[in-house]
CSV table of C-alpha atoms in Angstrom, one decimal:
chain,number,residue,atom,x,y,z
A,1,UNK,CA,-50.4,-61.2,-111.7
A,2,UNK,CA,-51.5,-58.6,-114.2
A,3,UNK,CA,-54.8,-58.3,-112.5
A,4,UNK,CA,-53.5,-58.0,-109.4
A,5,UNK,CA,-50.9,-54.9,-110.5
A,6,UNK,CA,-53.8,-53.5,-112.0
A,7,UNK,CA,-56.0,-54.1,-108.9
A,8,UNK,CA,-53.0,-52.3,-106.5
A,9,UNK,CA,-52.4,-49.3,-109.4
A,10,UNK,CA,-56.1,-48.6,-109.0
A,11,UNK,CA,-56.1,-48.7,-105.5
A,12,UNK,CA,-53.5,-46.3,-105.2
A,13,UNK,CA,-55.4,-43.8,-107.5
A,14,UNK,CA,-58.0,-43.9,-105.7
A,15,UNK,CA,-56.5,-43.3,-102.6
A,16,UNK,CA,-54.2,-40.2,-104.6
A,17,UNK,CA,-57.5,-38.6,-105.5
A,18,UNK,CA,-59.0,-39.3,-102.3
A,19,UNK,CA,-56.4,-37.4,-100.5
A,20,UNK,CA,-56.6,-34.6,-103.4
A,21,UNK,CA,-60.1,-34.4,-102.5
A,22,UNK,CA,-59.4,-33.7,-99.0
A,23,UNK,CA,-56.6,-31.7,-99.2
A,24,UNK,CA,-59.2,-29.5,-101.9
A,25,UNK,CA,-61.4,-29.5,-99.4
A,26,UNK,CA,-59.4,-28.6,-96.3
A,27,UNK,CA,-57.3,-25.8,-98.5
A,28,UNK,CA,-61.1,-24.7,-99.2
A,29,UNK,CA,-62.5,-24.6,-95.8
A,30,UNK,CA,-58.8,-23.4,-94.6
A,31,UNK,CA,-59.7,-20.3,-97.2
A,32,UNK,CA,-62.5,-19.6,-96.1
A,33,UNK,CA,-61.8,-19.1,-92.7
A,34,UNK,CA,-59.1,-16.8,-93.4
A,35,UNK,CA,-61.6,-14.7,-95.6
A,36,UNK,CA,-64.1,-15.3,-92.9
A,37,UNK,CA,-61.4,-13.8,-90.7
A,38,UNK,CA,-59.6,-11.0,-92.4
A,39,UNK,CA,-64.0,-9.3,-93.0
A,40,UNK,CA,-64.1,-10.3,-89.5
A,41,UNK,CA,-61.6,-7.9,-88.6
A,42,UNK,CA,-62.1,-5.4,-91.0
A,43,UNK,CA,-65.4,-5.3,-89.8
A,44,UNK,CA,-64.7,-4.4,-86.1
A,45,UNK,CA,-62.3,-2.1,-87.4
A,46,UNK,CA,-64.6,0.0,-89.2
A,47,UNK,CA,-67.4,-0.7,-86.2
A,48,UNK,CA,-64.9,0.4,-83.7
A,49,UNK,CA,-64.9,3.8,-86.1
A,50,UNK,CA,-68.2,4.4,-86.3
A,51,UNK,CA,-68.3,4.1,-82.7
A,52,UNK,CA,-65.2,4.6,-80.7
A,53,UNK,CA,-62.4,8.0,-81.0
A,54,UNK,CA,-58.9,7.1,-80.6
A,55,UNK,CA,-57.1,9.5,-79.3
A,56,UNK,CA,-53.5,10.5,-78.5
A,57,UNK,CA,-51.8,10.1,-74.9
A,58,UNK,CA,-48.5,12.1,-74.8
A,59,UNK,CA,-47.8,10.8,-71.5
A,60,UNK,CA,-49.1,7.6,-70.9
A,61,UNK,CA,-48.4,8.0,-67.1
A,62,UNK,CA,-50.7,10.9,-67.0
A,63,UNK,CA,-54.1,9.6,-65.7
A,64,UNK,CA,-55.4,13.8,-66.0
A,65,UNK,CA,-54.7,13.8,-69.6
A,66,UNK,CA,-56.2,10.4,-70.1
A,67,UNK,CA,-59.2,11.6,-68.4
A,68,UNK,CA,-59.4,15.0,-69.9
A,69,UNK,CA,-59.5,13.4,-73.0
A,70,UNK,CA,-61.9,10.8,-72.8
A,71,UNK,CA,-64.3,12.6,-70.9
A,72,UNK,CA,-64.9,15.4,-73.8
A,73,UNK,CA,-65.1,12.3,-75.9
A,74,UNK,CA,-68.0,10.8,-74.0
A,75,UNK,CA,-69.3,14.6,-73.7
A,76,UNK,CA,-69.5,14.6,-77.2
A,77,UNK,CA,-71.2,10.8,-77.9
A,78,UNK,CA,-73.5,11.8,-74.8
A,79,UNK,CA,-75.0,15.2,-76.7
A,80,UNK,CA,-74.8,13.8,-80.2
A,81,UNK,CA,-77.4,11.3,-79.1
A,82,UNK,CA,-79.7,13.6,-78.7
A,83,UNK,CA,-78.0,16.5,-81.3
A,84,UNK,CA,-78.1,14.8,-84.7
A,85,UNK,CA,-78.1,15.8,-87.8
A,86,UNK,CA,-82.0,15.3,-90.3
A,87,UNK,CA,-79.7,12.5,-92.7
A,88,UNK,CA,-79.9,10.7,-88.7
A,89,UNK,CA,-83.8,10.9,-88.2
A,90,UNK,CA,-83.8,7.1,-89.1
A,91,UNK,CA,-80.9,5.9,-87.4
A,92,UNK,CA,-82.1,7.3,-84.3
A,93,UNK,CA,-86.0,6.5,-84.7
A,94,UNK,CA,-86.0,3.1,-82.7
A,95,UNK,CA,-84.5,4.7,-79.6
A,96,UNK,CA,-87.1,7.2,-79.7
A,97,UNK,CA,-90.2,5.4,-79.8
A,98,UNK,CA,-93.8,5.7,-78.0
A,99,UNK,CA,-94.5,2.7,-75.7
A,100,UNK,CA,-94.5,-0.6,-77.6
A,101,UNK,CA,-95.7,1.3,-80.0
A,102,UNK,CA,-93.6,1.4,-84.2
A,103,UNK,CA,-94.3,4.9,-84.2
A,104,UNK,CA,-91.0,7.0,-83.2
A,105,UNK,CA,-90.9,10.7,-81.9
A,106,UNK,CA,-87.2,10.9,-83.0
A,107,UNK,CA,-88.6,14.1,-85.6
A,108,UNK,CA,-89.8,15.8,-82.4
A,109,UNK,CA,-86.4,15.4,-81.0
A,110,UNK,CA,-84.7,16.7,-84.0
A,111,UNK,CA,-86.9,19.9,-84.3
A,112,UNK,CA,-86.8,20.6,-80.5
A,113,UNK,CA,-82.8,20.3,-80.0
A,114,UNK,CA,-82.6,22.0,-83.4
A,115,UNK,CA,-80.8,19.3,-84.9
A,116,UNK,CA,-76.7,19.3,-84.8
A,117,UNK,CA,-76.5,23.2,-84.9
A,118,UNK,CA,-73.9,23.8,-82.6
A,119,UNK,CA,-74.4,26.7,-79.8
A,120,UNK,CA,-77.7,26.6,-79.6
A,121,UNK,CA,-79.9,26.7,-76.2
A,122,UNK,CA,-81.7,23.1,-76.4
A,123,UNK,CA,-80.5,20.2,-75.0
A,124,UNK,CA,-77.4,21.9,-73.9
A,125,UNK,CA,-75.1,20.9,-70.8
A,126,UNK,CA,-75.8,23.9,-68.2
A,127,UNK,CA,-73.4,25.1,-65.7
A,128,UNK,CA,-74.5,25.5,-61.9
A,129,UNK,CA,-72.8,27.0,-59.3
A,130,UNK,CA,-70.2,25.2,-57.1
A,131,UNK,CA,-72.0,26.5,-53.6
A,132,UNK,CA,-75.1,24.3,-54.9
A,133,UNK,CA,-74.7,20.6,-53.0
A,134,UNK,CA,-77.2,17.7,-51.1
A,135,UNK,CA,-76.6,20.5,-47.9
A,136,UNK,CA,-78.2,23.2,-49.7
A,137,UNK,CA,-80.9,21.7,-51.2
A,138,UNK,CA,-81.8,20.4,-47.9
A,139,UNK,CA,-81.8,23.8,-46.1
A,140,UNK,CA,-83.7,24.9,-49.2
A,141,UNK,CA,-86.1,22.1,-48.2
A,142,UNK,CA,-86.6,22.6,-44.9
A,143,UNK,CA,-86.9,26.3,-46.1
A,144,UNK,CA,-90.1,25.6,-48.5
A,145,UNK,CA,-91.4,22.2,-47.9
A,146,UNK,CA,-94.0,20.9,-45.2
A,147,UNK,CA,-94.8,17.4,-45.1
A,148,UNK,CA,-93.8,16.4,-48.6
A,149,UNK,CA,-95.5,19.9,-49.9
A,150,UNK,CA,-94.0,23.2,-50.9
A,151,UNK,CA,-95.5,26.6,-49.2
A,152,UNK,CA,-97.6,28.7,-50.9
A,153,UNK,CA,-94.7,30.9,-51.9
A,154,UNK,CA,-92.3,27.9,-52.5
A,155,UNK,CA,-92.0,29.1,-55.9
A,156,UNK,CA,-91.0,33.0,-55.6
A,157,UNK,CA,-88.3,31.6,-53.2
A,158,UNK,CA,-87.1,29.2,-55.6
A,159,UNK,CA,-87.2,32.2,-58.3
A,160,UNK,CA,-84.9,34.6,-56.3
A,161,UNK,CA,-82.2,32.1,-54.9
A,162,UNK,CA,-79.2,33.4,-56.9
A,163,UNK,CA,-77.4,30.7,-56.2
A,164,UNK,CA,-80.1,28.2,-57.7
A,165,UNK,CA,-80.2,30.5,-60.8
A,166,UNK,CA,-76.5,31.0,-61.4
A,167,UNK,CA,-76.7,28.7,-64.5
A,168,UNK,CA,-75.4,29.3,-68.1
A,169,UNK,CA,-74.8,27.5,-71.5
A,170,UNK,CA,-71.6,25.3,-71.0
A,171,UNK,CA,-69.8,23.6,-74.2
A,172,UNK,CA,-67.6,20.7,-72.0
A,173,UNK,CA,-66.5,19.6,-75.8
A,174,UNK,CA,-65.0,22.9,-76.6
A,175,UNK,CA,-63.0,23.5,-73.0
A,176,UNK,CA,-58.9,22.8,-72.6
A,177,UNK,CA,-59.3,20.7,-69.3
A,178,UNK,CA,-62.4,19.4,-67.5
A,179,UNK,CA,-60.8,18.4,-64.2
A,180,UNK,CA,-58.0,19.7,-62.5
A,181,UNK,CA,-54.5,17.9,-60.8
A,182,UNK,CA,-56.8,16.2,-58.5
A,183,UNK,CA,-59.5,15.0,-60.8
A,184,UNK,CA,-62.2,17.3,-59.8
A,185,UNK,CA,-64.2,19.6,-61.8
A,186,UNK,CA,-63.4,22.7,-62.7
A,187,UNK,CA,-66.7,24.1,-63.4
A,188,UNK,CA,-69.7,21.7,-62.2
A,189,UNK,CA,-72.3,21.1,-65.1
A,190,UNK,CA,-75.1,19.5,-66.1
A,191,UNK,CA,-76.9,17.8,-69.1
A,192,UNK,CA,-81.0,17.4,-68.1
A,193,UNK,CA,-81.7,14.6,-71.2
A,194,UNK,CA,-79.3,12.7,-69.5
A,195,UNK,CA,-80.1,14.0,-65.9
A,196,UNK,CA,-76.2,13.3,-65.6
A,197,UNK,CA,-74.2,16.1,-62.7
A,198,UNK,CA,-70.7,16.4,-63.3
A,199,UNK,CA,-69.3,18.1,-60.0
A,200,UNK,CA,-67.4,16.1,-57.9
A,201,UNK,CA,-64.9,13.7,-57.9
A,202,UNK,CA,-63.1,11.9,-61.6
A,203,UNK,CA,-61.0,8.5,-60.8
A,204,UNK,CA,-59.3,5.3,-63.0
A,205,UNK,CA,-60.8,2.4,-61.7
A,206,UNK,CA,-58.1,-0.4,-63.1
A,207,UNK,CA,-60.1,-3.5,-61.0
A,208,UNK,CA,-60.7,-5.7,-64.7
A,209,UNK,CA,-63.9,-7.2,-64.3
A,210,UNK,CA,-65.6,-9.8,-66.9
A,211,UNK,CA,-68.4,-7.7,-68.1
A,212,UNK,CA,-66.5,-5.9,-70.9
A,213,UNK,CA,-63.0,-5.9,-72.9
A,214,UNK,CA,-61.0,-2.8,-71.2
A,215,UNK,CA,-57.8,-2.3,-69.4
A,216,UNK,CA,-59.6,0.1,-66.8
A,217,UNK,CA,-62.5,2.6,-66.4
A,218,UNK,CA,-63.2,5.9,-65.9
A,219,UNK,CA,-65.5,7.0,-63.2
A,220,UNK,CA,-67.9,9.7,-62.4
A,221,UNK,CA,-69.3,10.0,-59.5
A,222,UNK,CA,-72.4,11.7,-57.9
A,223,UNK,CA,-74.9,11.4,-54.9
A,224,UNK,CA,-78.1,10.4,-55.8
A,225,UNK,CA,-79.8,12.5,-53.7
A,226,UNK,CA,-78.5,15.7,-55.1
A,227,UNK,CA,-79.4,14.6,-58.0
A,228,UNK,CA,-82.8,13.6,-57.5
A,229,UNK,CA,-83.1,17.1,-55.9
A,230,UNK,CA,-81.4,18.6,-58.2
A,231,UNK,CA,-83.6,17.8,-61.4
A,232,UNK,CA,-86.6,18.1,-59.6
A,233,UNK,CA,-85.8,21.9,-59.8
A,234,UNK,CA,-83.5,22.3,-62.7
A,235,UNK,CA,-85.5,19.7,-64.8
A,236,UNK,CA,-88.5,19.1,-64.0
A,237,UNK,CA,-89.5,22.9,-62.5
A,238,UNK,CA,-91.7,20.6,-60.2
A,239,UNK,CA,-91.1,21.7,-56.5
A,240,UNK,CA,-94.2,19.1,-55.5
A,241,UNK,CA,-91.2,16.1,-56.7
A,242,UNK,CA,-88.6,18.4,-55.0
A,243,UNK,CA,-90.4,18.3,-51.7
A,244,UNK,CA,-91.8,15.0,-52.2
A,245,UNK,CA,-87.5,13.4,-52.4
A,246,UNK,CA,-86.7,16.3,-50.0
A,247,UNK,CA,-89.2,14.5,-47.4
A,248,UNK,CA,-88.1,11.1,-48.4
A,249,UNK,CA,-84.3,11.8,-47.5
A,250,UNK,CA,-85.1,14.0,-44.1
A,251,UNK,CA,-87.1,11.0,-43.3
A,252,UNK,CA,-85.2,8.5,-44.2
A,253,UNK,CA,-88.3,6.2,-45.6
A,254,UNK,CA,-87.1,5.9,-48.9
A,255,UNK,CA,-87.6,2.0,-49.9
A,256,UNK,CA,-85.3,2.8,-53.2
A,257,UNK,CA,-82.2,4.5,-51.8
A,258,UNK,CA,-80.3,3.2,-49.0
A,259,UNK,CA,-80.3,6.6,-47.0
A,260,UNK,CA,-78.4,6.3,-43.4
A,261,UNK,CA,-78.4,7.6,-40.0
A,262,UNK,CA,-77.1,10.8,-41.3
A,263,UNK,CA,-77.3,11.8,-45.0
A,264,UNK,CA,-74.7,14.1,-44.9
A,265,UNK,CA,-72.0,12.3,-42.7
A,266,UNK,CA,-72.4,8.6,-43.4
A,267,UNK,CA,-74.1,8.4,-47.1
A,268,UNK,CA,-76.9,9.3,-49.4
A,269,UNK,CA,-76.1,6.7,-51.9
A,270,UNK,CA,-73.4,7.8,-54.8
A,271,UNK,CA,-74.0,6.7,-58.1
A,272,UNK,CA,-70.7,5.9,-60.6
A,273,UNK,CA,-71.1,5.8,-64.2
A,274,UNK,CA,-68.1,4.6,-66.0
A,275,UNK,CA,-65.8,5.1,-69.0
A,276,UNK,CA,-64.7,2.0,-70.3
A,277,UNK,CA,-61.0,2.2,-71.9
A,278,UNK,CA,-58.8,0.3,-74.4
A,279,UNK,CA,-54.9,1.1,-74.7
A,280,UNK,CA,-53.7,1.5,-78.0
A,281,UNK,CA,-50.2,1.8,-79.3
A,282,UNK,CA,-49.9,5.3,-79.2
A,283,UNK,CA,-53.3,6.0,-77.3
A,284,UNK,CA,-56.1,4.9,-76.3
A,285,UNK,CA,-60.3,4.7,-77.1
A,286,UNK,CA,-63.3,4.3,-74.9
A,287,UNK,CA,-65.6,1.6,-75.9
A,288,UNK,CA,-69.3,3.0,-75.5
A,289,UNK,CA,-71.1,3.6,-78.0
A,290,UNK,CA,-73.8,6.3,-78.5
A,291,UNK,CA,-76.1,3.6,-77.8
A,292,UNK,CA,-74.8,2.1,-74.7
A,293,UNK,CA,-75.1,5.7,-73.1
A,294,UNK,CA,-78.5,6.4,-74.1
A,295,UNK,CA,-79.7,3.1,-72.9
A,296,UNK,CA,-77.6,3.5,-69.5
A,297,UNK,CA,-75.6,0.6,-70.1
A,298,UNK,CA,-72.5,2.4,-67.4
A,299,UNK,CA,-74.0,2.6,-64.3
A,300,UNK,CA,-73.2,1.5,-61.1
A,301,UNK,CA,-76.4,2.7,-59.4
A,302,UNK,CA,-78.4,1.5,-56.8
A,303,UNK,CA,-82.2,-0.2,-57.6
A,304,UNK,CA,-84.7,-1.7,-55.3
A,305,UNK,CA,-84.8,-5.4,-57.3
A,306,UNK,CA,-87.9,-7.0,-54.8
A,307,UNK,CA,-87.5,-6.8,-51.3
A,308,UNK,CA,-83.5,-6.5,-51.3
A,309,UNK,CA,-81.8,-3.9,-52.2
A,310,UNK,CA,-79.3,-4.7,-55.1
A,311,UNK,CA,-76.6,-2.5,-57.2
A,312,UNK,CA,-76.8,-2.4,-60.8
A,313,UNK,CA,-78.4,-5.2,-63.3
A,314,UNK,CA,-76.8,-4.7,-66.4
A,315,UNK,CA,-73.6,-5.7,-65.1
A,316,UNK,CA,-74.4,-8.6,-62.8
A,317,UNK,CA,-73.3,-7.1,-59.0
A,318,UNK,CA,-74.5,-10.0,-57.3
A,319,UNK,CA,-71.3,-11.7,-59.0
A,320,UNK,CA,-69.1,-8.9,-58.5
A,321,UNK,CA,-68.1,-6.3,-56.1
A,322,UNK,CA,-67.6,-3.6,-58.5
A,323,UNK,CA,-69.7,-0.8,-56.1
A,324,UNK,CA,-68.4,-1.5,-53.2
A,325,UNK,CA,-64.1,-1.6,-54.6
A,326,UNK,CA,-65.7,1.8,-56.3
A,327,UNK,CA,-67.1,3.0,-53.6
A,328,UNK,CA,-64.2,2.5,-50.9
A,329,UNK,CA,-61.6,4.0,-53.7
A,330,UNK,CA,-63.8,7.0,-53.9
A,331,UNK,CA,-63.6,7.4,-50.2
A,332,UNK,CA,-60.4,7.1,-50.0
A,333,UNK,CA,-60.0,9.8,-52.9
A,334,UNK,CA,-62.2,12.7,-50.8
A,335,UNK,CA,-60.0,11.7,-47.3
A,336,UNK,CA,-57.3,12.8,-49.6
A,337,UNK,CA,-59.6,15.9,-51.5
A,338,UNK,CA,-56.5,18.7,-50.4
A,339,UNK,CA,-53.5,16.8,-51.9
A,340,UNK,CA,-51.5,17.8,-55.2
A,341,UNK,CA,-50.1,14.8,-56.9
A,342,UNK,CA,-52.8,12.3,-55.5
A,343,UNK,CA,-52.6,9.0,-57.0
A,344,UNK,CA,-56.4,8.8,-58.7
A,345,UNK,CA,-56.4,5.0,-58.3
A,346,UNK,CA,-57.1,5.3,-55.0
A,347,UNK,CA,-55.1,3.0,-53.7
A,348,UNK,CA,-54.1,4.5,-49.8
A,349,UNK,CA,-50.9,5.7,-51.5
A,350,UNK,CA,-51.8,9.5,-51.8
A,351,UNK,CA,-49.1,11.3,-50.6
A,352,UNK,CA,-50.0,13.9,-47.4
């Protein structure tokens, strides 16, 4: 009988420890993924720091000040990219880099933008003149190019178009208000690293997609062949590119760009990059960094992927619609271009 007690006390001991055992090691691994947790967060939350600027919405039903704010904001990541300071020469060396090559040209950037001086005249966002559009730079094409080839005097033509050369310094960080009550521009500029136009038309996209966490975007929009027009002159100085994309949209031949019937009446193919955007409390952020704009990463642009034409690979459009909601919300934004009070959703709703 003794044994037997003996035999059942042990059992239970065993079974006590057992169970304290588990419990340790549950309370342990229970812990740890708190700990794991709490640097978890703390970790986004200085990540989301180093790359994202919350700012302050007073009115969180007005889209203009939403947009106004977030766009100096991207203005800002967009020429710091570029504009950084010599204690950044490292941190920026692997997106400036030769080829496949370990050797990085991110010094050469440095000296030539003159580092994070501010005011300067390198790598600067230009202004250009609100006359200057796809219509123009076709006349202007018709004007100096034959065949895909600029006339002899191509260039003194180019030189003396005062509307071409009305371009100065612009500092979009440093202005009140970018867009007006309808979200368009109030002075069209430019940024050549970039080759990125800002001139038309600034909407809030709220159609929640699965590529990224947001409650809506931002976009831009512009036509792609302005813009390829655009920086053959204002970038490049290379009228032989200019006349070489002027010929490929008169002719309609170009295998990358989807030009139509009529490039002025139907559609020579708008690009949209995007601001991605995350309510706070009291504000919101954008949620780009540096990074994702020097690499491209918010496009919605229009690439020749084989023998099909397809919209934008970073962000998977053969699963989504994204261009096309875009595209029909922007048209339905420049049927209403006139209005005051136009909803920037683009929803139809735009009061006449």
């Amino acid at each position: 009988m003794k044994d037997e007690i003996q035999k059942i006390v042990e059992v239970r001991y065993k079974y006590k420890k057992r169970v304290k055992i588990v419990k340790y090691f549950f309370g342990i691994l229970v812990a740890f993924i708190l700990i794991f947790i709490t640097i978890s967060y703390l970790y986004n939350k200085w990540k989301m720091h180093q790359n994202f600027v919350e700012f302050k919405i007073e009115n969180p039903n007005d889209e203009i000040e939403i947009i106004n704010k977030a766009l100096k904001i991207y203005l800002d990541k967009m020429h710091r990219f570029r504009n950084f300071s010599k204690a950044d020469i490292k941190k920026r060396s692997k997106y400036f880099m030769f080829g496949d090559t370990h050797e990085s040209y991110a010094t050469d950037i440095f000296e030539y933008c003159h580092g994070d001086k501010k005011h300067d005249d390198k790598c600067e966002f230009m202004t250009f003149d609100k006359r200057l559009n796809l219509e123009y730079l076709m006349k202007l094409g018709k004007r100096i190019c034959i065949n895909g080839n600029p006339i002899e005097n191509a260039k003194q033509i180019v030189d003396n178009d005062e509307i071409l050369q009305n371009k100065k310094l612009f500092y979009p960080q440093d202005e009140k208000a970018l867009v007006d009550e309808n979200g368009n521009f109030i002075t069209n500029f430019f940024y050549t690293a970039n080759q990125a136009l800002f001139y038309d038309k600034v909407f809030i996209n709220k159609n929640i997609f699965s590529h990224t966490n947001k409650d809506f975007d931002i976009i831009i929009s512009s036509n792609a062949g302005f813009a390829r027009l655009f920086f053959a002159i204002n970038e490049e100085n290379n009228l032989q590119s200019f006349c070489g994309h002027y010929d490929d949209i008169f002719t309609k031949f170009d295998e990358n760009l989807p030009y139509y019937e009529d490039y002025l009446t139907k559609l020579a193919t708008i690009n949209f990059s995007y601001i991605p955007i995350k309510l706070t409390k009291n504000g919101a952020y954008d949620i780009l960094t540096i990074e994702d704009i020097a690499e491209y990463r918010n496009i919605y642009q229009y690439g020749h992927h084989g023998s099909v034409p397809k919209f934008d690979h970073y962000i998977w459009l053969d699963k989504h619609n994204e261009y096309d909601l875009a595209f029909n919300q922007y048209q339905t934004l420049k049927n209403n271009n006139f209005n005051k009070n136009i909803n920037l959703q683009g929803d139809g709703n735009a009061k006449n």
